[in-house]
Amino acid sequence: MMKYVYVLTSTPNDFYYEQCLMSVFSLRHHTPDAQIFILTDNKTSSSFSSSNKRLGLINQGANIITVNFDDSVSNIQRSRILKTTIPEHISGDFLFIDCDTIICDDLSSIENNLQNSKISAVLDGHVPLSEHKHKDYFIKREKKLGFSASEKTGKHYNSGVMLFKDCPESREFFKKWNELWTWCFTEKHDHHDQPAFNEASLECGAIIKELDGIWNCQLSQGGLAYLENAKIIHYFSSEGGKNYIPYYKLAEKNIQQKVKDFGGIPADVSKMILNPKFQFNKVHLINDQRIVSIMQSPLIFTIADIKSKLPWLFNVLESICRASRNFAKKLKKKK
């Protein structure tokens, strides 16, 4: 039987536990007989107690597998090491699911994909690399690491949802992934797991096969096209950062704080989780292609920083630009 695996490293000061609990709660609702495994570290598992209001995962019938680490190993290291060594701790076929997800439907049909692939994942952003808004960033980051998988294959897979068929080839892929990630972290101080994920696939003969977008619906990057039939909503995906404002309600800190304070899933949050495809805040859409094309430009981020840190300078620059545009419009009318 298929196993469903989460990797969790968390302290009472973050929301990773609450995100995981929300996802597991939704998985248990839609796939009641699911074998759910939480692969975690010794510090995190030691916080699973009633005093910390962290018994929700155990109450949902999740199997807790604890791996011990030295105190000197950071949480980000623990998370990446656990993720890239899952087959060493869990046997058999499994579906790995990131914590920042909500399950929308019965997942058991994912097993049908095991017939044609050993490792499966959804394209990052639901598009080939040539159409990805972070294309240049991905290529630049991989080149710094001496990698070339995305550029050579024209694909960049998202590691937030992975289907694993237990066989020598897929186990070899995970060994290569762990080896490459460890090198990236120790030699290049890059903690991201996705560059090594894609590079490992290339070195293992392009082993990753493409899953339908419904299995990893990335809301912030083209996922709306898959929302109607989505099995898994991945609400943070490749977006985030201190300035990121989620437009998916279940991604909001105040909702996750409710879960933390309650020590489980409150009734109002439960209602939202069980109606996951309608939990959106109001958003501002930009339809001007000229602006969309430069959204990731360093110039845009520089302007945003100026407005935030030096508002007086932003006002001066804006006044100059406004005056210049008005003058240009008047000249155009005269012509």
mmCIF file of C-alpha atoms in Angstrom:
data_model
loop_
_atom_site.group_PDB
_atom_site.id
_atom_site.type_symbol
_atom_site.label_atom_id
_atom_site.label_comp_id
_atom_site.label_asym_id
_atom_site.label_seq_id
_atom_site.Cartn_x
_atom_site.Cartn_y
_atom_site.Cartn_z
ATOM 1 C CA MET A 1 0.000 0.000 0.000
ATOM 2 C CA MET A 2 1.150 3.527 -0.811
ATOM 3 C CA LYS A 3 2.713 5.486 2.055
ATOM 4 C CA TYR A 4 2.392 9.240 2.475
ATOM 5 C CA VAL A 5 5.470 10.952 3.855
ATOM 6 C CA TYR A 6 6.065 14.375 5.372
ATOM 7 C CA VAL A 7 9.391 15.765 6.564
ATOM 8 C CA LEU A 8 9.057 18.034 9.565
ATOM 9 C CA THR A 9 11.598 20.096 11.500
ATOM 10 C CA SER A 10 9.977 22.682 13.706
ATOM 11 C CA THR A 11 10.171 24.651 16.929
ATOM 12 C CA PRO A 12 7.287 26.191 18.892
ATOM 13 C CA ASN A 13 8.358 29.541 17.399
ATOM 14 C CA ASP A 14 7.493 28.719 13.773
ATOM 15 C CA PHE A 15 4.420 27.445 11.924
ATOM 16 C CA TYR A 16 5.844 24.365 10.188
ATOM 17 C CA TYR A 17 4.152 22.001 12.659
ATOM 18 C CA GLU A 18 0.804 23.727 12.159
ATOM 19 C CA GLN A 19 1.169 23.614 8.367
ATOM 20 C CA CYS A 20 1.949 19.896 8.564
ATOM 21 C CA LEU A 21 -1.029 19.274 10.852
ATOM 22 C CA MET A 22 -3.392 21.095 8.480
ATOM 23 C CA SER A 23 -2.135 19.014 5.555
ATOM 24 C CA VAL A 24 -2.331 15.722 7.459
ATOM 25 C CA PHE A 25 -5.832 16.612 8.686
ATOM 26 C CA SER A 26 -6.976 17.153 5.090
ATOM 27 C CA LEU A 27 -5.227 13.981 3.896
ATOM 28 C CA ARG A 28 -6.849 11.906 6.628
ATOM 29 C CA HIS A 29 -10.269 13.333 5.714
ATOM 30 C CA HIS A 30 -10.007 12.505 2.020
ATOM 31 C CA THR A 31 -7.990 9.270 2.318
ATOM 32 C CA PRO A 32 -9.092 7.790 5.670
ATOM 33 C CA ASP A 33 -6.972 4.631 5.403
ATOM 34 C CA ALA A 34 -3.799 6.475 4.433
ATOM 35 C CA GLN A 35 -0.538 5.293 6.002
ATOM 36 C CA ILE A 36 0.916 8.638 7.048
ATOM 37 C CA PHE A 37 4.539 8.973 8.150
ATOM 38 C CA ILE A 38 6.168 12.023 9.715
ATOM 39 C CA LEU A 39 9.937 11.843 9.297
ATOM 40 C CA THR A 40 11.364 14.201 11.883
ATOM 41 C CA ASP A 41 14.381 14.960 14.059
ATOM 42 C CA ASN A 42 14.921 14.398 17.770
ATOM 43 C CA LYS A 43 14.448 18.064 18.768
ATOM 44 C CA THR A 44 11.155 18.344 16.917
ATOM 45 C CA SER A 45 9.724 15.053 18.144
ATOM 46 C CA SER A 46 10.625 15.934 21.747
ATOM 47 C CA SER A 47 8.181 18.861 21.458
ATOM 48 C CA PHE A 48 5.241 16.552 20.707
ATOM 49 C CA SER A 49 3.483 16.891 24.036
ATOM 50 C CA SER A 50 0.257 18.188 25.517
ATOM 51 C CA SER A 51 2.153 21.012 27.256
ATOM 52 C CA ASN A 52 3.205 22.345 23.855
ATOM 53 C CA LYS A 53 -0.206 21.612 22.318
ATOM 54 C CA ARG A 54 1.576 19.394 19.812
ATOM 55 C CA LEU A 55 -0.308 16.134 19.885
ATOM 56 C CA GLY A 56 -2.382 16.789 16.770
ATOM 57 C CA LEU A 57 -0.249 14.694 14.409
ATOM 58 C CA ILE A 58 -0.304 11.739 16.781
ATOM 59 C CA ASN A 59 -4.056 12.137 17.241
ATOM 60 C CA GLN A 60 -4.433 11.975 13.441
ATOM 61 C CA GLY A 61 -2.824 8.535 13.510
ATOM 62 C CA ALA A 62 0.452 9.614 11.910
ATOM 63 C CA ASN A 63 3.468 7.349 12.380
ATOM 64 C CA ILE A 64 6.338 9.365 13.850
ATOM 65 C CA ILE A 65 9.834 8.326 12.735
ATOM 66 C CA THR A 66 12.583 10.151 14.620
ATOM 67 C CA VAL A 67 16.160 10.557 13.428
ATOM 68 C CA ASN A 68 18.780 11.764 15.908
ATOM 69 C CA PHE A 69 21.103 14.634 15.054
ATOM 70 C CA ASP A 70 23.914 16.335 16.887
ATOM 71 C CA ASP A 71 22.868 19.609 18.516
ATOM 72 C CA SER A 72 25.213 21.504 16.193
ATOM 73 C CA VAL A 73 23.130 20.587 13.117
ATOM 74 C CA SER A 74 20.716 23.400 12.218
ATOM 75 C CA ASN A 75 17.030 22.868 11.493
ATOM 76 C CA ILE A 76 17.469 23.695 7.803
ATOM 77 C CA GLN A 77 20.212 21.046 7.565
ATOM 78 C CA ARG A 78 18.070 18.527 9.396
ATOM 79 C CA SER A 79 15.170 19.168 7.051
ATOM 80 C CA ARG A 80 17.241 18.764 3.884
ATOM 81 C CA ILE A 81 19.109 15.706 5.147
ATOM 82 C CA LEU A 82 15.849 13.998 6.080
ATOM 83 C CA LYS A 83 14.225 14.879 2.759
ATOM 84 C CA THR A 84 17.118 13.564 0.681
ATOM 85 C CA THR A 85 17.400 10.315 2.671
ATOM 86 C CA ILE A 86 13.733 9.269 2.997
ATOM 87 C CA PRO A 87 14.283 5.735 1.544
ATOM 88 C CA GLU A 88 16.839 5.062 4.290
ATOM 89 C CA HIS A 89 14.102 5.407 6.898
ATOM 90 C CA ILE A 90 10.920 4.343 5.084
ATOM 91 C CA SER A 91 10.588 1.270 2.887
ATOM 92 C CA GLY A 92 8.239 0.755 -0.028
ATOM 93 C CA ASP A 93 6.547 3.112 -2.472
ATOM 94 C CA PHE A 94 5.636 6.530 -1.140
ATOM 95 C CA LEU A 95 4.309 9.948 -2.011
ATOM 96 C CA PHE A 96 6.282 12.748 -0.397
ATOM 97 C CA ILE A 97 4.242 15.881 0.372
ATOM 98 C CA ASP A 98 5.571 19.239 1.572
ATOM 99 C CA CYS A 99 4.029 20.585 4.779
ATOM 100 C CA ASP A 100 2.718 23.781 3.138
ATOM 101 C CA THR A 101 -0.049 21.914 1.347
ATOM 102 C CA ILE A 102 -3.751 21.197 1.591
ATOM 103 C CA ILE A 103 -5.146 17.915 0.276
ATOM 104 C CA CYS A 104 -8.321 18.348 -1.797
ATOM 105 C CA ASP A 105 -9.298 14.817 -2.764
ATOM 106 C CA ASP A 106 -8.607 11.110 -2.330
ATOM 107 C CA LEU A 107 -4.952 10.554 -3.286
ATOM 108 C CA SER A 108 -5.014 6.797 -3.774
ATOM 109 C CA SER A 109 -5.177 7.040 -7.579
ATOM 110 C CA ILE A 110 -1.607 8.423 -7.583
ATOM 111 C CA GLU A 111 -0.489 4.786 -7.543
ATOM 112 C CA ASN A 112 -1.480 4.498 -11.216
ATOM 113 C CA ASN A 113 1.557 6.629 -12.086
ATOM 114 C CA LEU A 114 3.936 4.022 -10.651
ATOM 115 C CA GLN A 115 3.459 1.886 -13.754
ATOM 116 C CA ASN A 116 5.409 4.253 -15.984
ATOM 117 C CA SER A 117 7.889 5.991 -13.696
ATOM 118 C CA LYS A 118 10.307 5.487 -10.825
ATOM 119 C CA ILE A 119 10.444 9.124 -9.654
ATOM 120 C CA SER A 120 7.716 11.603 -10.615
ATOM 121 C CA ALA A 121 7.212 15.308 -9.949
ATOM 122 C CA VAL A 122 5.367 18.337 -11.298
ATOM 123 C CA LEU A 123 7.121 21.058 -13.272
ATOM 124 C CA ASP A 124 7.936 24.099 -11.189
ATOM 125 C CA GLY A 125 5.470 26.798 -12.130
ATOM 126 C CA HIS A 126 3.618 24.281 -14.342
ATOM 127 C CA VAL A 127 5.656 25.451 -17.353
ATOM 128 C CA PRO A 128 8.827 24.445 -19.198
ATOM 129 C CA LEU A 129 11.918 26.410 -18.234
ATOM 130 C CA SER A 130 11.663 28.634 -21.318
ATOM 131 C CA GLU A 131 8.363 30.049 -20.015
ATOM 132 C CA HIS A 132 9.251 30.257 -16.330
ATOM 133 C CA LYS A 133 9.387 33.720 -14.769
ATOM 134 C CA HIS A 134 12.414 32.616 -12.711
ATOM 135 C CA LYS A 135 14.244 31.093 -15.692
ATOM 136 C CA ASP A 136 17.304 33.335 -15.492
ATOM 137 C CA TYR A 137 17.513 32.911 -11.724
ATOM 138 C CA PHE A 138 17.381 29.112 -11.954
ATOM 139 C CA ILE A 139 20.075 28.969 -14.639
ATOM 140 C CA LYS A 140 22.312 31.434 -12.801
ATOM 141 C CA ARG A 141 21.951 29.567 -9.508
ATOM 142 C CA GLU A 142 22.702 26.210 -11.098
ATOM 143 C CA LYS A 143 25.739 27.557 -12.937
ATOM 144 C CA LYS A 144 27.165 28.819 -9.639
ATOM 145 C CA LEU A 145 26.893 25.252 -8.402
ATOM 146 C CA GLY A 146 28.388 23.805 -11.577
ATOM 147 C CA PHE A 147 25.027 22.296 -12.548
ATOM 148 C CA SER A 148 23.246 22.386 -15.887
ATOM 149 C CA ALA A 149 20.196 20.116 -15.567
ATOM 150 C CA SER A 150 17.466 22.691 -16.116
ATOM 151 C CA GLU A 151 19.194 24.327 -19.067
ATOM 152 C CA LYS A 152 19.989 20.995 -20.742
ATOM 153 C CA THR A 153 16.572 19.419 -20.250
ATOM 154 C CA GLY A 154 14.453 22.569 -20.533
ATOM 155 C CA LYS A 155 12.609 21.464 -17.398
ATOM 156 C CA HIS A 156 12.824 22.406 -13.729
ATOM 157 C CA TYR A 157 10.884 20.116 -11.424
ATOM 158 C CA ASN A 158 9.365 21.171 -8.115
ATOM 159 C CA SER A 159 10.410 18.929 -5.231
ATOM 160 C CA GLY A 160 7.353 19.731 -3.081
ATOM 161 C CA VAL A 161 5.505 16.583 -4.172
ATOM 162 C CA MET A 162 7.396 13.465 -5.242
ATOM 163 C CA LEU A 163 6.175 10.005 -6.170
ATOM 164 C CA PHE A 164 8.722 7.294 -5.357
ATOM 165 C CA LYS A 165 8.676 3.737 -6.680
ATOM 166 C CA ASP A 166 10.836 1.519 -4.501
ATOM 167 C CA CYS A 167 13.491 0.106 -6.825
ATOM 168 C CA PRO A 168 17.295 0.224 -7.141
ATOM 169 C CA GLU A 169 17.179 3.096 -9.670
ATOM 170 C CA SER A 170 15.060 5.377 -7.489
ATOM 171 C CA ARG A 171 17.147 4.585 -4.407
ATOM 172 C CA GLU A 172 20.258 5.478 -6.389
ATOM 173 C CA PHE A 173 18.610 8.766 -7.335
ATOM 174 C CA PHE A 174 18.090 9.645 -3.659
ATOM 175 C CA LYS A 175 21.717 8.793 -2.851
ATOM 176 C CA LYS A 176 22.872 11.081 -5.651
ATOM 177 C CA TRP A 177 20.469 13.822 -4.511
ATOM 178 C CA ASN A 178 21.787 13.661 -0.954
ATOM 179 C CA GLU A 179 25.374 13.634 -2.199
ATOM 180 C CA LEU A 180 24.846 16.688 -4.412
ATOM 181 C CA TRP A 181 22.881 18.609 -1.784
ATOM 182 C CA THR A 182 25.551 17.928 0.846
ATOM 183 C CA TRP A 183 28.206 19.264 -1.519
ATOM 184 C CA CYS A 184 26.103 22.359 -2.304
ATOM 185 C CA PHE A 185 25.623 23.102 1.384
ATOM 186 C CA THR A 186 29.154 22.449 2.606
ATOM 187 C CA GLU A 187 31.087 23.853 -0.367
ATOM 188 C CA LYS A 188 28.771 26.534 -1.784
ATOM 189 C CA HIS A 189 26.666 27.359 1.296
ATOM 190 C CA ASP A 190 23.486 26.866 -0.738
ATOM 191 C CA HIS A 191 20.743 25.207 1.300
ATOM 192 C CA HIS A 192 18.139 24.827 -1.478
ATOM 193 C CA ASP A 193 17.271 21.221 -2.327
ATOM 194 C CA GLN A 194 15.759 21.807 -5.779
ATOM 195 C CA PRO A 195 18.965 22.458 -7.810
ATOM 196 C CA ALA A 196 20.445 19.177 -6.558
ATOM 197 C CA PHE A 197 17.063 17.471 -7.113
ATOM 198 C CA ASN A 198 17.095 18.344 -10.800
ATOM 199 C CA GLU A 199 20.821 17.693 -11.241
ATOM 200 C CA ALA A 200 20.512 14.260 -9.636
ATOM 201 C CA SER A 201 17.785 13.412 -12.128
ATOM 202 C CA LEU A 202 20.048 14.349 -15.040
ATOM 203 C CA GLU A 203 22.951 12.330 -13.672
ATOM 204 C CA CYS A 204 20.611 9.355 -13.214
ATOM 205 C CA GLY A 205 19.490 9.417 -16.840
ATOM 206 C CA ALA A 206 16.691 11.994 -16.509
ATOM 207 C CA ILE A 207 14.875 9.662 -14.126
ATOM 208 C CA ILE A 208 12.216 12.180 -13.044
ATOM 209 C CA LYS A 209 9.038 11.889 -15.093
ATOM 210 C CA GLU A 210 6.387 14.587 -15.223
ATOM 211 C CA LEU A 211 3.288 14.355 -13.056
ATOM 212 C CA ASP A 212 0.057 16.132 -13.954
ATOM 213 C CA GLY A 213 -0.188 19.555 -12.338
ATOM 214 C CA ILE A 214 -3.194 18.515 -10.256
ATOM 215 C CA TRP A 215 -0.825 16.683 -7.906
ATOM 216 C CA ASN A 216 1.100 19.828 -6.985
ATOM 217 C CA CYS A 217 -1.089 22.827 -7.765
ATOM 218 C CA GLN A 218 1.249 25.760 -7.194
ATOM 219 C CA LEU A 219 -1.102 28.671 -6.653
ATOM 220 C CA SER A 220 1.518 31.377 -6.955
ATOM 221 C CA GLN A 221 2.770 30.119 -10.303
ATOM 222 C CA GLY A 222 0.208 29.121 -12.877
ATOM 223 C CA GLY A 223 -1.625 26.700 -10.637
ATOM 224 C CA LEU A 224 -5.041 28.282 -11.149
ATOM 225 C CA ALA A 225 -5.332 26.355 -14.413
ATOM 226 C CA TYR A 226 -5.217 23.126 -12.354
ATOM 227 C CA LEU A 227 -7.271 24.276 -9.375
ATOM 228 C CA GLU A 228 -10.624 22.797 -10.487
ATOM 229 C CA ASN A 229 -9.265 19.236 -10.466
ATOM 230 C CA ALA A 230 -6.438 19.755 -7.965
ATOM 231 C CA LYS A 231 -5.596 16.889 -5.633
ATOM 232 C CA ILE A 232 -2.953 18.838 -3.690
ATOM 233 C CA ILE A 233 -2.729 22.615 -3.290
ATOM 234 C CA HIS A 234 0.828 23.836 -2.656
ATOM 235 C CA TYR A 235 0.288 27.344 -1.377
ATOM 236 C CA PHE A 236 3.822 28.634 -0.825
ATOM 237 C CA SER A 237 5.727 26.664 -3.473
ATOM 238 C CA SER A 238 8.625 28.759 -4.846
ATOM 239 C CA GLU A 239 7.248 31.988 -3.424
ATOM 240 C CA GLY A 240 7.928 33.335 0.039
ATOM 241 C CA GLY A 241 10.216 35.772 1.788
ATOM 242 C CA LYS A 242 9.586 38.461 4.353
ATOM 243 C CA ASN A 243 7.656 40.669 1.932
ATOM 244 C CA TYR A 244 5.425 37.934 0.528
ATOM 245 C CA ILE A 245 1.715 38.515 1.175
ATOM 246 C CA PRO A 246 -0.243 35.271 0.631
ATOM 247 C CA TYR A 247 -3.487 35.499 -1.263
ATOM 248 C CA TYR A 248 -4.469 32.010 -0.133
ATOM 249 C CA LYS A 249 -6.233 32.314 3.213
ATOM 250 C CA LEU A 250 -4.886 29.068 4.681
ATOM 251 C CA ALA A 251 -1.355 30.355 4.128
ATOM 252 C CA GLU A 252 -1.923 33.319 6.437
ATOM 253 C CA LYS A 253 -0.068 33.402 9.738
ATOM 254 C CA ASN A 254 -3.177 34.392 11.679
ATOM 255 C CA ILE A 255 -4.942 31.193 10.540
ATOM 256 C CA GLN A 256 -1.951 29.051 11.459
ATOM 257 C CA GLN A 257 -1.708 30.894 14.783
ATOM 258 C CA LYS A 258 -5.268 29.760 15.533
ATOM 259 C CA VAL A 259 -4.156 26.160 15.013
ATOM 260 C CA LYS A 260 -1.139 26.725 17.272
ATOM 261 C CA ASP A 261 -3.210 28.306 20.051
ATOM 262 C CA PHE A 262 -5.918 25.634 19.843
ATOM 263 C CA GLY A 263 -3.460 22.753 19.721
ATOM 264 C CA GLY A 264 -5.433 21.209 16.868
ATOM 265 C CA ILE A 265 -7.789 22.213 14.087
ATOM 266 C CA PRO A 266 -10.517 24.620 15.318
ATOM 267 C CA ALA A 267 -13.985 24.285 13.776
ATOM 268 C CA ASP A 268 -13.719 27.458 11.677
ATOM 269 C CA VAL A 269 -10.342 26.435 10.263
ATOM 270 C CA SER A 270 -11.609 22.900 9.652
ATOM 271 C CA LYS A 271 -14.455 24.320 7.591
ATOM 272 C CA MET A 272 -11.951 26.221 5.449
ATOM 273 C CA ILE A 273 -9.651 23.212 5.004
ATOM 274 C CA LEU A 274 -12.546 21.030 3.848
ATOM 275 C CA ASN A 275 -13.513 23.637 1.254
ATOM 276 C CA PRO A 276 -9.964 24.361 0.042
ATOM 277 C CA LYS A 277 -10.573 25.619 -3.486
ATOM 278 C CA PHE A 278 -12.458 28.718 -2.359
ATOM 279 C CA GLN A 279 -10.071 30.168 0.236
ATOM 280 C CA PHE A 280 -8.750 33.226 -1.554
ATOM 281 C CA ASN A 281 -8.238 36.816 -0.510
ATOM 282 C CA LYS A 282 -8.783 39.733 -2.841
ATOM 283 C CA VAL A 283 -5.863 40.191 -5.207
ATOM 284 C CA HIS A 284 -4.667 42.878 -7.582
ATOM 285 C CA LEU A 285 -4.129 41.514 -11.071
ATOM 286 C CA ILE A 286 -1.667 43.135 -13.452
ATOM 287 C CA ASN A 287 -2.741 42.747 -17.050
ATOM 288 C CA ASP A 288 -0.167 45.036 -18.655
ATOM 289 C CA GLN A 289 2.350 42.717 -20.342
ATOM 290 C CA ARG A 290 5.003 45.440 -20.230
ATOM 291 C CA ILE A 291 4.885 45.397 -16.441
ATOM 292 C CA VAL A 292 4.547 41.614 -16.115
ATOM 293 C CA SER A 293 7.684 41.157 -18.217
ATOM 294 C CA ILE A 294 9.831 43.110 -15.754
ATOM 295 C CA MET A 295 8.275 41.940 -12.484
ATOM 296 C CA GLN A 296 11.441 40.029 -11.562
ATOM 297 C CA SER A 297 13.804 42.801 -12.660
ATOM 298 C CA PRO A 298 16.339 43.995 -10.048
ATOM 299 C CA LEU A 299 15.196 47.506 -10.962
ATOM 300 C CA ILE A 300 11.666 46.787 -9.663
ATOM 301 C CA PHE A 301 12.997 45.439 -6.368
ATOM 302 C CA THR A 302 15.327 48.433 -6.055
ATOM 303 C CA ILE A 303 12.396 50.806 -6.511
ATOM 304 C CA ALA A 304 10.422 48.859 -3.890
ATOM 305 C CA ASP A 305 13.347 49.125 -1.455
ATOM 306 C CA ILE A 306 13.634 52.869 -2.083
ATOM 307 C CA LYS A 307 9.932 53.371 -1.357
ATOM 308 C CA SER A 308 10.212 51.323 1.828
ATOM 309 C CA LYS A 309 13.464 52.755 3.210
ATOM 310 C CA LEU A 310 13.748 56.180 1.569
ATOM 311 C CA PRO A 311 10.174 57.325 0.852
ATOM 312 C CA TRP A 312 11.263 60.953 0.319
ATOM 313 C CA LEU A 313 13.634 59.872 -2.481
ATOM 314 C CA PHE A 314 10.892 57.727 -4.006
ATOM 315 C CA ASN A 315 8.533 60.755 -4.015
ATOM 316 C CA VAL A 316 11.171 62.892 -5.738
ATOM 317 C CA LEU A 317 11.835 60.242 -8.405
ATOM 318 C CA GLU A 318 8.111 59.700 -8.908
ATOM 319 C CA SER A 319 7.532 63.439 -9.374
ATOM 320 C CA ILE A 320 10.309 63.622 -11.953
ATOM 321 C CA CYS A 321 8.912 60.612 -13.839
ATOM 322 C CA ARG A 322 5.370 61.973 -13.739
ATOM 323 C CA ALA A 323 6.479 65.356 -15.061
ATOM 324 C CA SER A 324 8.547 63.718 -17.795
ATOM 325 C CA ARG A 325 5.636 61.501 -18.919
ATOM 326 C CA ASN A 326 3.217 64.433 -18.967
ATOM 327 C CA PHE A 327 5.688 66.490 -21.010
ATOM 328 C CA ALA A 328 6.160 63.612 -23.470
ATOM 329 C CA LYS A 329 2.379 63.231 -23.845
ATOM 330 C CA LYS A 330 1.982 66.945 -24.641
ATOM 331 C CA LEU A 331 4.696 66.754 -27.277
ATOM 332 C CA LYS A 332 3.038 63.714 -28.813
ATOM 333 C CA LYS A 333 -0.319 65.535 -29.011
ATOM 334 C CA LYS A 334 1.286 68.561 -30.727
ATOM 335 C CA LYS A 335 2.833 66.286 -33.345
#
